[in-house]
Structures are given as C-alpha cells and as structure tokens.
C-alpha cells in the first residue's frame, strides 16, 4: 500500500469541487464553471452522454490520494470523483470492481470505506469497528448513565448476546458492582457456568433469558451486541435506554418505532491522540486486522486504552 498501514476510500462530498483529473480533456472548456458546468453537461447530454462520462471516470479511480496519519501509523485516503447520488449510474458489480482495482493498486490489507460504499465491499475485507466499541463499552455505559442520571446501584443492565466469546468478555468487564444483570441469548446453556461463578464470587444473580422472549425484561439499560431477534425491543420496558453496539442500524430504527418510548444510541465517537477518529481506522491501526473478533485480541487488550489515550467523545443516534 505504498508503505501505508491502511486505506480509506470515500466519495466526493456534495459541496466538494470536482478534481481536475475527473474532467476529460474535451470538457476542459467547462472548467471555469466548475461543478455547475459539469452538472449542466450531465443533465443535457442525454442518457448515452452521461453514461459515457461515468464510464470514463470509472477507469480513472481514484482521482485524488493523500496521506493520513493516525497514532503514528501512515494511511492513504483515496477520493472517488462522484457523490452518493452518482452511484446509481453503476451496477453493483462495477462498483465492486472499482474498489477491488483500487485495493490492488494500493496493496491494501485493511480498507475503510465510506458508509455508502459498504454494501459493495466483501464482508471478509470490511472493518466494522465493533471491537473498538466493546473495548470502550464501560466508558460508553458510564457516560450514558451520567447523562441520564442513573446511579450504579440503580443500574439494571440487560445484554443482548452475540457470540459467547465476546459476550462473556463483556459480562466480566461490566458485571462487577452491579445489582442486576440479564443476558438475552439463543444459547442459554453457554452462560450457566458464568452465572454460577458470578453468584458465588460477587453475589450477583445473572438472569439468562432464552430467545424467543415471552415476558418483559426488567432493565433500564440494554446493550445490544447481537443482530438477531428483531422482536426483542417489544419486550423492553417503556423508557429503556438502548446502546446498540451491534453495528446494525435497522435494529436501532426499529427500536425507536416500536411504541415503547425507548432512548437509543448507535453512534459513538472515540477520541485518540487528541483527535476524534472513525473507530474502524482505530481498529485497523491498533489491532492490525480486518476482522472484529479473533486471536484473543480483546482478552489481551487490558492496557490499550491507556496506551493510546482512548476516550469516548460523544454518544448519539445515527439513522
């Protein structure tokens, strides 16, 4: 990747000027008019004229590249010349081919793409950043509880499980000092031993709730790790605070519209080295991987937050 540790591929912003490299030589006379001239050309040159221009662009990607420095690691930012609206001019296979050619040209091992490009990137290559959210889960929970004035002794936490490995890790991380904790899972037998251990050592009764749910959950804060069980939100108590760490935006939107008066968060900005970063970039730099779980990395991540100065800058909702 030209000596870089990660690659960022993004679309041109709506207000961002079109790079000169994206303008064919026979359109040079339109340059003084900038985007407005090209917009007129695309509008009035007809279907085949627009298609020809898009095909011309396709083979000149990316049109702009620049270095990016994150926590001392060098990355490359590649800018595509079209906006999200322009993607409709290409088929899914063509967009996927563009991304693959850029990756091959730059020699990328870790690639972070604009959210509009995520559906076109193979899952095995995509960094979703959930490892960073798990790493910062205690800080996220503390910040939300402070915001909603929930004392530790009043916290009734519910964790909607994903895989046993990361869920168990999170329970151990957050379980100390709690009065109530429930786990919602399709594999209740995987957590029975952990529940017994917590009861014997901490006096904490961990309630394991099997899916599908049949009764209302007694909890005022829910942490969602799993993307299954779309009906779960119907069993959250009215007024529950939902922290969606699953990376599945649909679940958050559904939770907001299920009539339970839920407060949802699915956007968590993380500050590192004095700057707010996309959590996928942080994951690529810190863990050097394109997968969100693997190699016992979470289990060995005890001092990472202190080492890189990681802090939760803000929690919010993104739809």
Coordinates of C-alpha atoms in Angstrom, one line a residue:
X1 CA 0.0 0.0 0.0
X2 CA 2.8 2.4 -0.8
X3 CA 4.2 1.9 2.7
X4 CA 0.8 2.7 4.3
X5 CA -0.9 0.7 7.0
X6 CA -4.5 1.3 6.0
X7 CA -6.5 2.7 3.1
X8 CA -9.6 5.0 3.3
X9 CA -11.9 5.2 0.3
X10 CA -14.5 7.9 0.3
X11 CA -16.9 9.6 -2.0
X12 CA -16.7 13.3 -3.0
X13 CA -18.8 15.5 -0.8
X14 CA -21.7 17.4 -2.3
X15 CA -20.0 20.7 -1.8
X16 CA -16.5 19.4 -2.6
X17 CA -15.2 20.6 -6.0
X18 CA -14.6 18.1 -8.7
X19 CA -10.9 17.3 -9.0
X20 CA -9.4 18.3 -12.4
X21 CA -8.4 14.7 -13.0
X22 CA -12.1 13.8 -13.2
X23 CA -12.7 16.2 -16.2
X24 CA -12.0 14.8 -19.7
X25 CA -9.7 16.9 -21.9
X26 CA -12.6 17.5 -24.3
X27 CA -14.5 19.1 -21.4
X28 CA -11.7 21.5 -20.5
X29 CA -13.7 24.5 -21.7
X30 CA -16.1 23.8 -18.8
X31 CA -13.5 24.0 -16.1
X32 CA -14.1 27.7 -15.4
X33 CA -17.7 26.8 -14.5
X34 CA -16.7 24.1 -12.1
X35 CA -19.3 21.7 -10.9
X36 CA -22.2 23.7 -12.3
X37 CA -20.9 23.4 -15.9
X38 CA -20.4 19.6 -15.5
X39 CA -23.9 19.3 -13.9
X40 CA -25.4 21.0 -17.0
X41 CA -23.4 18.7 -19.3
X42 CA -24.6 15.6 -17.4
X43 CA -28.2 16.9 -17.5
X44 CA -28.5 17.8 -21.2
X45 CA -26.0 15.5 -22.9
X46 CA -28.6 12.7 -22.8
X47 CA -28.5 9.2 -21.4
X48 CA -25.6 7.9 -23.5
X49 CA -23.5 11.1 -22.9
X50 CA -23.9 10.7 -19.2
X51 CA -23.1 7.0 -19.4
X52 CA -20.0 7.7 -21.4
X53 CA -18.8 10.2 -18.9
X54 CA -19.4 7.8 -16.0
X55 CA -17.5 5.0 -17.8
X56 CA -14.6 7.4 -18.5
X57 CA -14.5 8.2 -14.8
X58 CA -14.6 4.5 -13.8
X59 CA -11.1 3.9 -15.3
X60 CA -9.5 6.9 -13.6
X61 CA -10.0 6.0 -10.0
X62 CA -9.1 7.2 -7.5
X63 CA -8.8 10.8 -8.8
X64 CA -7.1 12.1 -5.6
X65 CA -4.9 10.5 -2.9
X66 CA -3.3 11.9 0.2
X67 CA -1.5 10.7 3.3
X68 CA -3.3 10.2 6.6
X69 CA -1.6 9.8 10.0
X70 CA -3.3 8.0 12.8
X71 CA -1.5 7.4 16.1
X72 CA 1.8 7.3 14.3
X73 CA 0.6 4.9 11.6
X74 CA 0.6 6.1 8.0
X75 CA -2.5 5.6 5.9
X76 CA -3.7 6.7 2.4
X77 CA -7.0 8.4 1.7
X78 CA -8.4 7.8 -1.8
X79 CA -11.2 10.1 -3.1
X80 CA -13.7 8.9 -5.7
X81 CA -14.9 11.7 -8.1
X82 CA -18.7 11.1 -7.7
X83 CA -21.2 11.7 -4.9
X84 CA -23.5 9.1 -3.4
X85 CA -26.2 10.0 -5.9
X86 CA -23.9 9.2 -8.8
X87 CA -23.5 5.5 -7.6
X88 CA -26.9 4.7 -9.3
X89 CA -25.2 5.1 -12.7
X90 CA -23.2 1.9 -12.0
X91 CA -24.1 -1.7 -11.3
X92 CA -23.2 -3.4 -8.0
X93 CA -20.6 -5.5 -9.9
X94 CA -19.0 -2.4 -11.4
X95 CA -18.7 -0.6 -8.1
X96 CA -17.2 -3.7 -6.5
X97 CA -14.7 -4.0 -9.4
X98 CA -13.7 -0.3 -8.8
X99 CA -13.0 -1.0 -5.1
X100 CA -11.0 -4.1 -5.9
X101 CA -8.9 -2.4 -8.5
X102 CA -8.1 0.4 -6.0
X103 CA -7.2 -2.1 -3.4
X104 CA -4.9 -4.0 -5.8
X105 CA -3.2 -0.7 -6.9
X106 CA -2.6 0.4 -3.3
X107 CA -1.8 -3.1 -2.0
X108 CA -4.3 -2.6 0.8
X109 CA -4.7 -5.2 3.6
X110 CA -7.0 -3.0 5.7
X111 CA -9.6 -0.9 4.0
X112 CA -12.1 1.5 5.4
X113 CA -14.8 2.8 3.1
X114 CA -17.5 5.5 3.0
X115 CA -20.7 4.1 4.5
X116 CA -22.4 4.4 1.1
X117 CA -19.8 2.0 -0.3
X118 CA -20.1 -0.5 2.5
X119 CA -22.7 -2.7 0.7
X120 CA -20.3 -3.2 -2.2
X121 CA -17.3 -4.4 -0.1
X122 CA -16.9 -8.0 0.7
X123 CA -17.6 -8.8 4.3
X124 CA -14.3 -10.5 4.7
X125 CA -12.5 -7.3 3.9
X126 CA -14.7 -4.8 5.8
X127 CA -13.7 -3.4 9.1
X128 CA -16.9 -2.8 11.1
X129 CA -15.2 -1.4 14.3
X130 CA -17.2 -3.4 16.8
X131 CA -14.1 -4.5 18.6
X132 CA -13.4 -0.8 19.4
X133 CA -17.0 -0.4 20.8
X134 CA -16.5 -3.5 23.0
X135 CA -13.2 -2.1 24.2
X136 CA -14.9 1.2 25.1
X137 CA -18.1 -0.3 26.4
X138 CA -17.5 0.6 30.1
X139 CA -16.8 4.2 29.2
X140 CA -19.9 4.3 26.9
X141 CA -22.1 2.9 29.7
X142 CA -20.6 5.3 32.3
X143 CA -21.2 8.3 30.0
X144 CA -24.8 7.4 29.2
X145 CA -25.6 6.7 32.9
X146 CA -24.2 10.1 33.8
X147 CA -26.2 11.7 31.1
X148 CA -29.5 10.1 32.3
X149 CA -28.6 10.3 36.0
X150 CA -28.6 6.6 36.7
X151 CA -26.6 5.7 39.7
X152 CA -24.6 2.5 39.7
X153 CA -26.7 0.9 42.4
X154 CA -29.9 1.7 40.3
X155 CA -28.5 0.2 37.1
X156 CA -30.4 -2.8 35.9
X157 CA -28.3 -3.9 32.9
X158 CA -29.5 -6.2 30.1
X159 CA -27.0 -7.6 27.5
X160 CA -28.4 -8.9 24.2
X161 CA -25.7 -11.5 23.3
X162 CA -23.9 -12.2 20.1
X163 CA -21.2 -14.9 20.2
X164 CA -20.4 -16.4 23.6
X165 CA -16.7 -15.3 23.5
X166 CA -17.3 -11.5 23.2
X167 CA -20.4 -11.6 25.3
X168 CA -18.7 -13.4 28.2
X169 CA -15.8 -10.9 27.9
X170 CA -18.2 -8.0 28.2
X171 CA -20.1 -9.5 31.1
X172 CA -16.8 -9.9 33.1
X173 CA -15.9 -6.3 32.2
X174 CA -19.2 -4.7 33.3
X175 CA -20.6 -7.2 35.8
X176 CA -18.6 -6.2 38.9
X177 CA -20.6 -3.9 41.3
X178 CA -23.9 -4.5 39.6
X179 CA -27.1 -5.4 41.5
X180 CA -29.0 -6.8 38.5
X181 CA -27.8 -8.3 35.2
X182 CA -29.7 -10.2 32.5
X183 CA -28.4 -11.9 29.3
X184 CA -30.7 -12.5 26.3
X185 CA -29.4 -15.3 24.1
X186 CA -30.3 -18.2 21.9
X187 CA -27.7 -20.3 23.7
X188 CA -28.6 -20.1 27.4
X189 CA -26.5 -23.2 28.3
X190 CA -23.4 -21.3 27.3
X191 CA -23.8 -18.8 30.2
X192 CA -24.9 -21.1 33.0
X193 CA -21.4 -21.7 34.4
X194 CA -20.7 -17.9 34.2
X195 CA -23.9 -17.1 36.1
X196 CA -23.0 -19.6 38.8
X197 CA -19.5 -18.1 39.1
X198 CA -20.8 -14.6 39.5
X199 CA -23.3 -15.7 42.1
X200 CA -20.6 -17.4 44.2
X201 CA -17.9 -14.7 43.9
X202 CA -19.9 -11.5 43.6
X203 CA -23.3 -12.4 45.0
X204 CA -24.8 -11.2 41.6
X205 CA -27.7 -13.2 40.3
X206 CA -27.2 -13.2 36.5
X207 CA -30.6 -14.0 34.8
X208 CA -30.2 -15.9 31.5
X209 CA -33.2 -15.2 29.2
X210 CA -33.7 -17.6 26.3
X211 CA -35.0 -16.4 22.9
X212 CA -37.7 -16.0 21.8
X213 CA -38.7 -13.7 24.7
X214 CA -42.1 -14.2 26.3
X215 CA -42.1 -11.6 29.0
X216 CA -41.0 -8.0 29.6
X217 CA -37.3 -7.5 30.6
X218 CA -36.7 -5.9 33.9
X219 CA -33.9 -3.5 32.9
X220 CA -33.4 0.2 32.4
X221 CA -30.3 0.0 30.1
X222 CA -29.9 -2.5 27.3
X223 CA -26.6 -3.2 25.5
X224 CA -27.3 -4.9 22.1
X225 CA -24.4 -6.9 20.7
X226 CA -26.3 -9.4 18.5
X227 CA -28.1 -8.6 15.3
X228 CA -30.7 -11.3 15.6
X229 CA -34.0 -11.2 17.5
X230 CA -35.6 -8.2 15.8
X231 CA -38.6 -8.5 18.1
X232 CA -36.6 -8.1 21.3
X233 CA -37.4 -4.4 21.6
X234 CA -41.1 -5.2 22.1
X235 CA -40.1 -6.7 25.4
X236 CA -38.0 -3.7 26.6
X237 CA -39.6 -1.8 29.4
X238 CA -41.0 1.6 28.4
X239 CA -38.3 4.3 28.8
X240 CA -35.4 1.9 28.5
X241 CA -32.1 3.2 27.2
X242 CA -30.7 1.1 24.3
X243 CA -27.0 1.1 23.4
X244 CA -26.7 -0.6 20.0
X245 CA -23.1 -1.9 19.7
X246 CA -24.1 -4.4 17.0
X247 CA -23.4 -2.2 14.0
X248 CA -26.9 -3.0 12.8
X249 CA -28.7 0.3 12.3
X250 CA -32.0 -1.4 11.4
X251 CA -32.4 -2.6 15.0
X252 CA -32.0 0.8 16.4
X253 CA -34.5 2.3 14.0
X254 CA -36.9 -0.5 14.8
X255 CA -36.5 0.0 18.5
X256 CA -37.3 3.7 18.1
X257 CA -40.6 2.9 16.3
X258 CA -41.9 0.0 18.3
X259 CA -44.0 2.3 20.6
X260 CA -42.1 1.6 23.8
X261 CA -40.7 5.2 24.2
X262 CA -37.1 4.0 24.0
X263 CA -34.0 6.2 24.0
X264 CA -31.5 4.7 21.5
X265 CA -27.8 5.3 20.9
X266 CA -25.8 3.8 18.0
X267 CA -23.2 6.4 17.2
X268 CA -20.1 6.6 19.5
X269 CA -17.3 8.9 18.7
X270 CA -13.9 7.9 20.0
X271 CA -11.0 10.3 20.7
X272 CA -7.5 9.0 20.4
X273 CA -4.3 11.0 20.4
X274 CA -6.3 14.3 20.8
X275 CA -8.4 13.7 17.7
X276 CA -11.8 12.0 17.0
X277 CA -11.3 9.0 14.7
X278 CA -13.5 6.6 12.8
X279 CA -13.5 3.6 15.0
X280 CA -12.7 1.3 12.0
X281 CA -9.5 3.3 11.4
X282 CA -8.5 2.9 15.0
X283 CA -9.2 -0.8 14.8
X284 CA -7.0 -1.1 11.7
X285 CA -4.2 0.8 13.4
X286 CA -4.3 -0.7 16.9
X287 CA -5.3 -4.4 16.1
X288 CA -3.9 -4.6 12.6
X289 CA -6.8 -6.7 11.4
X290 CA -9.9 -6.6 9.2
X291 CA -11.9 -8.8 11.5
X292 CA -13.7 -7.6 14.6
X293 CA -13.0 -10.6 16.8
X294 CA -10.2 -13.1 16.7
X295 CA -6.9 -14.2 18.1
X296 CA -7.9 -13.4 21.7
X297 CA -7.3 -9.7 21.0
X298 CA -10.0 -8.5 23.4
X299 CA -8.7 -10.7 26.2
X300 CA -5.2 -9.2 25.8
X301 CA -6.3 -5.6 25.4
X302 CA -6.1 -4.5 29.1
X303 CA -3.8 -1.6 28.6
X304 CA -4.8 -0.4 25.1
X305 CA -7.0 2.4 26.3
X306 CA -4.2 3.9 28.4
X307 CA -1.6 3.3 25.8
X308 CA -3.4 5.2 23.1
X309 CA -5.4 7.6 25.3
X310 CA -8.7 6.4 24.1
X311 CA -11.8 8.3 25.3
X312 CA -15.5 8.3 24.4
X313 CA -16.0 11.8 22.9
X314 CA -19.8 11.6 22.3
X315 CA -22.7 9.3 22.1
X316 CA -25.6 9.9 19.7
X317 CA -28.1 8.5 17.2
X318 CA -27.4 8.0 13.5
X319 CA -30.2 6.7 11.3

